[in-house]
C-alpha positions in Angstrom: -57.2 42.9 -36.4 -59.0 46.2 -36.5 -58.3 48.7 -39.3 -56.5 51.1 -37.0 -54.2 48.3 -35.7 -53.4 47.3 -39.3 -52.5 51.0 -40.1 -50.3 51.2 -37.0 -48.5 48.0 -38.0 -47.9 49.2 -41.5 -46.6 52.6 -40.2 -44.2 50.8 -37.8 -43.0 48.4 -40.5 -42.5 51.1 -43.2 -38.8 51.9 -42.5 -37.9 48.2 -42.5 -39.5 47.5 -45.9 -36.5 49.2 -47.6 -34.1 46.9 -45.8 -33.2 43.3 -46.6 -34.8 41.2 -43.9 -33.0 37.9 -43.1 -35.9 36.7 -40.9 -39.1 37.8 -39.2 -40.2 35.9 -36.1 -43.8 36.3 -34.9 -44.4 35.1 -31.3 -48.1 34.9 -30.3 -49.4 34.7 -26.8 -52.6 34.9 -24.8 -53.6 34.8 -21.2 -55.2 31.9 -19.4 -58.6 33.4 -18.6 -61.5 31.6 -20.4 -61.4 28.5 -22.4 -57.9 27.1 -23.0 -58.7 25.6 -26.4 -60.2 28.9 -27.6 -57.2 30.8 -26.3 -54.8 28.5 -28.2 -56.9 29.1 -31.4 -56.9 32.8 -30.8 -53.1 32.8 -30.5 -52.7 31.1 -33.9 -55.3 33.4 -35.5 -53.5 36.5 -34.2 -50.2 35.3 -35.6 -51.7 34.4 -39.0 -53.3 37.8 -39.2 -50.0 39.6 -38.6 -48.3 37.3 -41.1 -50.9 38.1 -43.7 -50.4 41.9 -43.2 -46.6 41.5 -43.5 -46.9 39.5 -46.7 -49.3 42.1 -48.1 -46.6 44.7 -47.4 -44.2 42.8 -49.6 -42.3 40.7 -47.1 -41.3 37.4 -48.5 -43.4 34.7 -46.7 -40.4 32.4 -46.7 -38.5 34.6 -44.1 -41.5 34.7 -41.7 -41.4 32.2 -38.9 -44.2 31.8 -36.3 -44.3 30.6 -32.7 -47.5 30.2 -30.6 -46.8 30.1 -26.9 -49.0 28.4 -24.4 -51.4 30.8 -22.7 -49.7 32.7 -19.8 -51.2 33.4 -16.4 -51.7 37.1 -15.7 -52.5 38.3 -12.2 -53.6 41.8 -13.2 -55.8 43.1 -15.9 -52.8 44.9 -17.4 -50.7 41.7 -17.5 -53.6 39.8 -19.1 -53.9 42.5 -21.8 -50.2 42.5 -22.5 -50.2 38.7 -22.9 -52.9 39.0 -25.6 -50.4 40.0 -28.3 -48.0 39.1 -31.1 -44.3 40.1 -30.7 -42.3 40.8 -33.8 -38.6 40.2 -34.0 -36.8 41.4 -37.2 -33.3 40.2 -38.3 -31.8 42.6 -40.9 -29.0 41.6 -43.2 -26.2 44.0 -42.6 
Protein backbone atom coordinates (compact mmCIF):
# COMPACT_ATOMS: atom_id res chain seq x y z
CA UNK A 1 0.00 0.00 0.00
CA UNK A 2 1.14 3.49 -0.75
CA UNK A 3 1.53 6.03 2.05
CA UNK A 4 -1.47 8.03 0.84
CA UNK A 5 -3.70 4.93 0.84
CA UNK A 6 -2.60 4.04 4.37
CA UNK A 7 -3.41 7.57 5.53
CA UNK A 8 -6.88 7.38 3.95
CA UNK A 9 -7.53 4.03 5.62
CA UNK A 10 -6.45 5.38 9.00
CA UNK A 11 -8.71 8.43 8.57
CA UNK A 12 -11.65 6.22 7.56
CA UNK A 13 -11.12 3.87 10.53
CA UNK A 14 -10.59 6.64 13.08
CA UNK A 15 -14.24 6.94 14.27
CA UNK A 16 -14.52 3.17 14.66
CA UNK A 17 -11.44 2.85 16.88
CA UNK A 18 -13.39 4.23 19.86
CA UNK A 19 -16.07 1.55 19.47
CA UNK A 20 -15.96 -2.09 20.52
CA UNK A 21 -15.53 -4.14 17.38
CA UNK A 22 -17.05 -7.60 17.47
CA UNK A 23 -15.40 -8.59 14.18
CA UNK A 24 -13.65 -7.22 11.14
CA UNK A 25 -13.94 -9.09 7.86
CA UNK A 26 -11.45 -8.36 5.09
CA UNK A 27 -12.43 -9.65 1.63
CA UNK A 28 -9.72 -9.45 -1.02
CA UNK A 29 -10.26 -9.73 -4.74
CA UNK A 30 -8.46 -9.26 -8.04
CA UNK A 31 -9.31 -9.38 -11.70
CA UNK A 32 -8.41 -12.25 -14.02
CA UNK A 33 -6.06 -10.34 -16.31
CA UNK A 34 -2.50 -11.61 -16.22
CA UNK A 35 -1.11 -14.63 -14.44
CA UNK A 36 -3.67 -16.43 -12.26
CA UNK A 37 -1.15 -17.59 -9.63
CA UNK A 38 0.29 -14.08 -9.35
CA UNK A 39 -3.21 -12.61 -8.95
CA UNK A 40 -4.01 -15.08 -6.17
CA UNK A 41 -0.79 -14.09 -4.41
CA UNK A 42 -1.60 -10.38 -4.83
CA UNK A 43 -5.01 -10.90 -3.24
CA UNK A 44 -3.44 -12.45 -0.14
CA UNK A 45 -0.78 -9.72 0.04
CA UNK A 46 -3.40 -6.95 -0.17
CA UNK A 47 -5.47 -8.51 2.58
CA UNK A 48 -2.42 -8.96 4.83
CA UNK A 49 -1.31 -5.36 4.24
CA UNK A 50 -4.72 -4.05 5.32
CA UNK A 51 -4.69 -6.43 8.30
CA UNK A 52 -1.29 -5.11 9.41
CA UNK A 53 -2.48 -1.50 9.20
CA UNK A 54 -5.58 -2.30 11.27
CA UNK A 55 -3.51 -4.08 13.92
CA UNK A 56 -1.11 -1.10 14.02
CA UNK A 57 -4.15 1.09 14.78
CA UNK A 58 -4.88 -1.02 17.85
CA UNK A 59 -7.49 -3.41 16.50
CA UNK A 60 -7.20 -6.80 18.17
CA UNK A 61 -5.88 -9.28 15.60
CA UNK A 62 -8.19 -11.95 17.05
CA UNK A 63 -11.29 -10.14 15.72
CA UNK A 64 -9.93 -9.85 12.16
CA UNK A 65 -11.02 -12.50 9.69
CA UNK A 66 -9.80 -12.67 6.10
CA UNK A 67 -11.22 -14.09 2.88
CA UNK A 68 -9.46 -14.23 -0.47
CA UNK A 69 -11.81 -14.56 -3.42
CA UNK A 70 -10.86 -16.17 -6.70
CA UNK A 71 -9.93 -13.56 -9.34
CA UNK A 72 -13.02 -12.10 -11.01
CA UNK A 73 -13.50 -11.43 -14.72
CA UNK A 74 -13.95 -7.74 -15.49
CA UNK A 75 -15.14 -6.63 -18.91
CA UNK A 76 -14.14 -2.99 -18.64
CA UNK A 77 -11.10 -1.21 -17.26
CA UNK A 78 -13.23 0.29 -14.46
CA UNK A 79 -14.55 -3.15 -13.44
CA UNK A 80 -11.04 -4.62 -13.40
CA UNK A 81 -9.82 -1.72 -11.21
CA UNK A 82 -12.72 -2.19 -8.81
CA UNK A 83 -11.97 -5.90 -8.46
CA UNK A 84 -8.39 -5.12 -7.38
CA UNK A 85 -9.44 -4.30 -3.85
CA UNK A 86 -10.03 -5.28 -0.26
CA UNK A 87 -13.50 -4.80 1.21
CA UNK A 88 -13.85 -4.16 4.92
CA UNK A 89 -16.93 -5.17 6.92
CA UNK A 90 -17.09 -4.05 10.55
CA UNK A 91 -19.40 -5.57 13.17
CA UNK A 92 -19.76 -3.31 16.19
CA UNK A 93 -20.99 -4.48 19.59
CA UNK A 94 -24.04 -2.46 20.50
